Each structure stands twice: as C-alpha cells, then as structure tokens.
PDB file of C-alpha atoms in Angstrom:
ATOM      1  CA  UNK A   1       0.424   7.185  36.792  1.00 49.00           C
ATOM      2  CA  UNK A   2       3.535   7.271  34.981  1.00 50.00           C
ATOM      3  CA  UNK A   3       6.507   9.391  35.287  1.00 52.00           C
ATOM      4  CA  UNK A   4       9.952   9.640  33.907  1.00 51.00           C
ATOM      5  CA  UNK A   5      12.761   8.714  35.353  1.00 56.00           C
ATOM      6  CA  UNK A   6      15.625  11.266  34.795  1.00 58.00           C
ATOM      7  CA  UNK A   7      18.638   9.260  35.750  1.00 58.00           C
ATOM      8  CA  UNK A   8      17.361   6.484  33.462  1.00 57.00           C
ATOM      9  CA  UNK A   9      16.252   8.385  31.031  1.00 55.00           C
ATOM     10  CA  UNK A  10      13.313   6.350  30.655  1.00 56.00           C
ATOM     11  CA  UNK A  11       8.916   6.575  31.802  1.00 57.00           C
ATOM     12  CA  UNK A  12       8.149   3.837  34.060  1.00 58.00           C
ATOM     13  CA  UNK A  13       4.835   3.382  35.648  1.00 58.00           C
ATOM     14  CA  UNK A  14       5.375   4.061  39.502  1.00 57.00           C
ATOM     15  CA  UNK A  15       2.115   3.409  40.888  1.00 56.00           C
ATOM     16  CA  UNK A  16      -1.014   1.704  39.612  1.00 56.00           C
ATOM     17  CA  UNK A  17      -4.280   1.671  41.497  1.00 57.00           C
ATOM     18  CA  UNK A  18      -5.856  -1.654  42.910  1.00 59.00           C
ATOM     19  CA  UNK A  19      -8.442  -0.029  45.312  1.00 60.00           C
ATOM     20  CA  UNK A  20      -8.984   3.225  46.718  1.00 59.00           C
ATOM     21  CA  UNK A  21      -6.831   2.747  49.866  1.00 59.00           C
ATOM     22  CA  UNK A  22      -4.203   0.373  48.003  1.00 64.00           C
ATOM     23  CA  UNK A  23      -1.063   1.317  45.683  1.00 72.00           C
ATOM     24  CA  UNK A  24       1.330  -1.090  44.361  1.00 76.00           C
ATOM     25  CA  UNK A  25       4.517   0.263  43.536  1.00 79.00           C
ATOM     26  CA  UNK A  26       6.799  -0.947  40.842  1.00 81.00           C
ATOM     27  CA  UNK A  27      10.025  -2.446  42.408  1.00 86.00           C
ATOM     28  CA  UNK A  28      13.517  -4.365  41.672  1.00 90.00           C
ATOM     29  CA  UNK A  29      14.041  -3.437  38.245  1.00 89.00           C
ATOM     30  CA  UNK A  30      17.431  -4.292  37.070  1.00 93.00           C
ATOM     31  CA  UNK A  31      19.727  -1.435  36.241  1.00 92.00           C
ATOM     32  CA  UNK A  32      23.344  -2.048  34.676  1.00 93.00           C
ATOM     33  CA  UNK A  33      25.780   0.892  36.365  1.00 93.00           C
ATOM     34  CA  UNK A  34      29.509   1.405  36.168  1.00 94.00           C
ATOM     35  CA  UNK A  35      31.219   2.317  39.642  1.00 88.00           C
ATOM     36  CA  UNK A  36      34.256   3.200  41.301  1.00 85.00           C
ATOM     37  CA  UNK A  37      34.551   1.680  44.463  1.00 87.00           C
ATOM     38  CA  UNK A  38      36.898   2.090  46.963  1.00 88.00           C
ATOM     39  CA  UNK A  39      38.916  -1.018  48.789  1.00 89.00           C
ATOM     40  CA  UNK A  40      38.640  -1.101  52.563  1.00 91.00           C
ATOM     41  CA  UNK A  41      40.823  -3.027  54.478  1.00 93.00           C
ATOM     42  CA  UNK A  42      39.081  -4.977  56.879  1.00 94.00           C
ATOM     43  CA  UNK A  43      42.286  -5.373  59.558  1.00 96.00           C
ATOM     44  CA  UNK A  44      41.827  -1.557  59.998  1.00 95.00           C
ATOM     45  CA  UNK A  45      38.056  -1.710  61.502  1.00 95.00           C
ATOM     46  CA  UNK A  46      39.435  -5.452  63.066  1.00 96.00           C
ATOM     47  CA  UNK A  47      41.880  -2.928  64.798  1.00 97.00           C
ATOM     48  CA  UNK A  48      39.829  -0.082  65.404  1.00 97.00           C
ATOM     49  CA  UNK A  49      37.195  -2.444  67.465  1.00 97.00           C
ATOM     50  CA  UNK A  50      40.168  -4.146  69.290  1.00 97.00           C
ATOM     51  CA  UNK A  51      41.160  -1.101  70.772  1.00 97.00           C
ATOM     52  CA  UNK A  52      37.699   0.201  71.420  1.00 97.00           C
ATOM     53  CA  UNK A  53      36.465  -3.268  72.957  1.00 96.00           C
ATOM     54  CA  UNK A  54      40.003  -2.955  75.109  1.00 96.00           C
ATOM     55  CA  UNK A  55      39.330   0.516  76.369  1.00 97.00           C
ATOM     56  CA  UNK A  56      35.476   0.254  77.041  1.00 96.00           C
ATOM     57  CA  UNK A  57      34.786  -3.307  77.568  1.00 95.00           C
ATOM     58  CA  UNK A  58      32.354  -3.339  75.143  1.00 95.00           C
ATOM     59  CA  UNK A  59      31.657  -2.237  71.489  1.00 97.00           C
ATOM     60  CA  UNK A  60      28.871   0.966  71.971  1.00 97.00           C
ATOM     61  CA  UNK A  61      27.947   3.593  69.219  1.00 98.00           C
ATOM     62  CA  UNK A  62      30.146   6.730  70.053  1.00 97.00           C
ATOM     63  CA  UNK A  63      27.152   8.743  69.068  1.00 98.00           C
ATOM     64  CA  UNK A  64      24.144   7.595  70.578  1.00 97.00           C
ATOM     65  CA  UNK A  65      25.557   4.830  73.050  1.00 97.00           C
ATOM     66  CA  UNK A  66      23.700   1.820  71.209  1.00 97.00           C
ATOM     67  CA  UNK A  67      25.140  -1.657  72.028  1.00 97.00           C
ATOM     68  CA  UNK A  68      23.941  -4.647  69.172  1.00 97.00           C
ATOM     69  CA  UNK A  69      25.011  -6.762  71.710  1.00 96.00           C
ATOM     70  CA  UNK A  70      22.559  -5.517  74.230  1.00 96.00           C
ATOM     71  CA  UNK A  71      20.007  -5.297  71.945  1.00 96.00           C
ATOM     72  CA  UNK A  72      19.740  -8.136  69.849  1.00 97.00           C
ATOM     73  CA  UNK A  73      21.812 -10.595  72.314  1.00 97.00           C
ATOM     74  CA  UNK A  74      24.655 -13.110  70.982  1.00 97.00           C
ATOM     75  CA  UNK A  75      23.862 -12.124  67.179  1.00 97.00           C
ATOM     76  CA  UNK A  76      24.964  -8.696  68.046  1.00 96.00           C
ATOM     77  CA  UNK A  77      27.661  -9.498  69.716  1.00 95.00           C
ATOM     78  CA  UNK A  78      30.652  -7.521  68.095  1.00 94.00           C
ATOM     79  CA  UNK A  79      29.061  -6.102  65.494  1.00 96.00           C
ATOM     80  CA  UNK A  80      29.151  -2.297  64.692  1.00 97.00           C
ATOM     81  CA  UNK A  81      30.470   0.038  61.389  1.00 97.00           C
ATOM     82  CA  UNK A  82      33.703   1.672  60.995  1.00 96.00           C
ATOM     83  CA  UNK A  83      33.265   5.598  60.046  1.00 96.00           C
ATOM     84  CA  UNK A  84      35.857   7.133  58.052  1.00 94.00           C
ATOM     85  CA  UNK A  85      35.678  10.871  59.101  1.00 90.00           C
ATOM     86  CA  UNK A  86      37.447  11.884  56.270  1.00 87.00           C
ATOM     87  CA  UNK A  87      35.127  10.212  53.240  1.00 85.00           C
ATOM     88  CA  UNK A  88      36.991   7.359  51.064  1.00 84.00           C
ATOM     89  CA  UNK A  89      35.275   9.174  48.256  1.00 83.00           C
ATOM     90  CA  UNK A  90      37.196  12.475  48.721  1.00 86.00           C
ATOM     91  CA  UNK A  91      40.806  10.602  49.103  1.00 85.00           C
ATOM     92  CA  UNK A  92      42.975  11.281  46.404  1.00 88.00           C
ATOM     93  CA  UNK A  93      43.936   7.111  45.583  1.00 86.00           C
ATOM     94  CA  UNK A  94      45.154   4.964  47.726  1.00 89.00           C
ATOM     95  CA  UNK A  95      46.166   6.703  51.316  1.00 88.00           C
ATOM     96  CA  UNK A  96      47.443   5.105  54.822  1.00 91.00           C
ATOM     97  CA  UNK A  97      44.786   5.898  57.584  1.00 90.00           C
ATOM     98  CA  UNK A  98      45.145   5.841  61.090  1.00 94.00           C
ATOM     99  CA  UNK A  99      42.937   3.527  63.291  1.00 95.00           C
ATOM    100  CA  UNK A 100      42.579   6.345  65.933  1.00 94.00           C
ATOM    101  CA  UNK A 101      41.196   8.441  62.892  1.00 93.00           C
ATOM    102  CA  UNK A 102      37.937   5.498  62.536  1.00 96.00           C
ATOM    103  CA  UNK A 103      34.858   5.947  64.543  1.00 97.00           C
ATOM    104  CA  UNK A 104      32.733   3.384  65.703  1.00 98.00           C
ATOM    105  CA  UNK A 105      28.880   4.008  65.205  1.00 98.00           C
ATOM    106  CA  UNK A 106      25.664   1.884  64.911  1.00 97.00           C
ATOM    107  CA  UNK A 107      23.934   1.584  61.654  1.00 96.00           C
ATOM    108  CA  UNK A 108      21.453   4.749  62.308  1.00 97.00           C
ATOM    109  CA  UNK A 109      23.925   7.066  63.348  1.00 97.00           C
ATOM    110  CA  UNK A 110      26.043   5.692  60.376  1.00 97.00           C
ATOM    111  CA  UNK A 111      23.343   6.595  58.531  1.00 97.00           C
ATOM    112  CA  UNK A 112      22.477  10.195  59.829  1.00 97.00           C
ATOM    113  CA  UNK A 113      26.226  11.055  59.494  1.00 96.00           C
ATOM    114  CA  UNK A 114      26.234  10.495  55.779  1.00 94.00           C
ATOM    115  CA  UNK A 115      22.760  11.909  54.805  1.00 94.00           C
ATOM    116  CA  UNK A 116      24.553  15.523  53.770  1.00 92.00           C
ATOM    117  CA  UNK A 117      27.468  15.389  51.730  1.00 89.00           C
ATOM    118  CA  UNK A 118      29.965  16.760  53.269  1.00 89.00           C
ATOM    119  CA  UNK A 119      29.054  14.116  56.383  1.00 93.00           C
ATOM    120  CA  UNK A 120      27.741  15.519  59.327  1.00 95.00           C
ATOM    121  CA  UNK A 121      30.611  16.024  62.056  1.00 95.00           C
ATOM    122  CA  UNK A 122      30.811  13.416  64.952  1.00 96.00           C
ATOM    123  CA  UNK A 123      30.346  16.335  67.648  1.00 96.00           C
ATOM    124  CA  UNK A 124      27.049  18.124  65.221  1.00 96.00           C
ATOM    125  CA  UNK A 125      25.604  14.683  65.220  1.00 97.00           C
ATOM    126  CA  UNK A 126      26.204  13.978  69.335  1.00 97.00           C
ATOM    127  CA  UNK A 127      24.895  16.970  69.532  1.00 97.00           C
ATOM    128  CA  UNK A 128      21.565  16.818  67.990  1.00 96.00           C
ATOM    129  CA  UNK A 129      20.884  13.327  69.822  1.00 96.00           C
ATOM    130  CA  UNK A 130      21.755  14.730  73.465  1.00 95.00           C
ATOM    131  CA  UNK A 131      18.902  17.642  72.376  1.00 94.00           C
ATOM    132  CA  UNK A 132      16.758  15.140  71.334  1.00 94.00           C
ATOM    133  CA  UNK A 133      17.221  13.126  74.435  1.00 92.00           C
ATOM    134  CA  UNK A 134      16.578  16.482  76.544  1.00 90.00           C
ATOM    135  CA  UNK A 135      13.363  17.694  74.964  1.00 88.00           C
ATOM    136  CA  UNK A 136      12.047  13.937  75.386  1.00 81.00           C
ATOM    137  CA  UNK A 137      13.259  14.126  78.677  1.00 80.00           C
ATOM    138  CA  UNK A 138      11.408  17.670  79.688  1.00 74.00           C
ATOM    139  CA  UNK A 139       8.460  16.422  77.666  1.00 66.00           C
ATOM    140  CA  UNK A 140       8.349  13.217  80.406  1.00 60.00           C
ATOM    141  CA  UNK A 141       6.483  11.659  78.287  1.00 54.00           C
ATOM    142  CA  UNK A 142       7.667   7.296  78.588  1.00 56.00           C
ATOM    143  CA  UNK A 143       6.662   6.715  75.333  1.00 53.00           C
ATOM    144  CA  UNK A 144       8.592   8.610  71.849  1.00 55.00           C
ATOM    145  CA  UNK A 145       5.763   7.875  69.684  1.00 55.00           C
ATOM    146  CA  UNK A 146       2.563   6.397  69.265  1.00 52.00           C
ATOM    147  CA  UNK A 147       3.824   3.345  67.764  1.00 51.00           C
ATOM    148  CA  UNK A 148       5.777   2.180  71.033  1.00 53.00           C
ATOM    149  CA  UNK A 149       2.225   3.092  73.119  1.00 51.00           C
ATOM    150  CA  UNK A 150       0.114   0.702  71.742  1.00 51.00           C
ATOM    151  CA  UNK A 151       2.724  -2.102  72.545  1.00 50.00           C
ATOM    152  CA  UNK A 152       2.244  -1.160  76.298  1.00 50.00           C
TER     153      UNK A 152
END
C-alpha cells in the first residue's frame, strides 16, 4: 500500500505483496539532511575507561553488569560506550566535562537510557533491570523466552 511520509513530505510505497505470508519492504532510500553535531573528545571516554578498568579490573556495563569481553572474547576486549548524563544536545556550546561525570554502559543499556528524551536516569534504569532480574528469578523459569528454549 502506499503511505505518506510526513517528514519527507513525500508517498512512498512501504510494502508490496509477493505472497500471502511474504512482504517486502522498501529500504535505503537516500535522504539529504542538514545536522548539528556535537564534537566528542575521544581522550575523555580514553580516560573515563582508564579509571574504570583501574578500579574494577575490567570494563562491565554499570547498569546491567555486561562484559564484551566476556561475551564475545578478544574482539570485545575493551570495548564499551561513554554516557554523558547530562545530554551533549542540551549543552549550551562548547563546555568542559568531568570524566567522573561519564558512565560506562553496554550498547543496550545505552540504548534504553536514551529511548525518552529527557534520558532515563542511571539509578531508574538499574532499577528496572534488578526487577526484571527478580521476577525472572521468582518465575524460576532457566529459559527468558522461547527463542533461547529451542536452542537447548
């Protein structure tokens, strides 16, 4: 069917039947866009991992507890994102920042924290994990969804 894209201003087909069970969806159209984007400086999360790695031993999500390097082996080694509590995007220009200020989290929690504007807190997102972990926990069921069952 088609629809119409409001941001583009445009229709574009979205979906066009091949069978009754099959879609194909259109995808990777090219779109021309004007941004402001905000420099980071790369020595702060250098820092900010530094001093984590020196204090814990080890680079670990401060939400969930995620190590790459535990999961994916030596290509995860030191890898994780930098969080800026206080959003780039709401900084008035350039401003110093403090590396006790950054927060280390994995991609997904990254993720979570920015999926509301304003970002979720640090402590609302722990939070909701640790209850997660609790009613999985009370449940005692091994597996979290049916997905990881029929790898069993």
């Amino acid at each position: 069917y088609t629809w119409y894209d409001r941001r583009q201003g445009v229709e574009a087909v979205e979906r066009v039947d091949i069978e009754e069970d099959a879609f194909i969806y259109a995808e990777g159209k090219e779109i021309r866009q004007t941004r402001t984007l905000r420099q980071r400086n790369p020595r702060l999360t250098d820092e900010a991992k530094s001093r984590y790695l020196h204090e814990h031993g080890e680079l670990r999500c401060e939400i969930c507890g995620t190590s790459f390097e535990e999961v994916y082996g030596a290509i995860g080694e030191g890898y994780i994102e930098a969080h800026h509590p206080e959003p780039l995007s709401e900084m008035d220009g350039e401003q110093f920042v403090d590396v006790d200020g950054i927060v280390l989290l994995c991609a997904n929690c990254h993720r979570m924290v920015h999926r509301k504007s304003p970002p979720f807190s640090i402590e609302a997102l722990r939070q909701a994990v640790e209850s997660q972990r609790k009613k999985k926990k009370s449940y005692g069921s091994e597996y979290p969804n049916k997905r990881d069952q029929n790898r069993a």
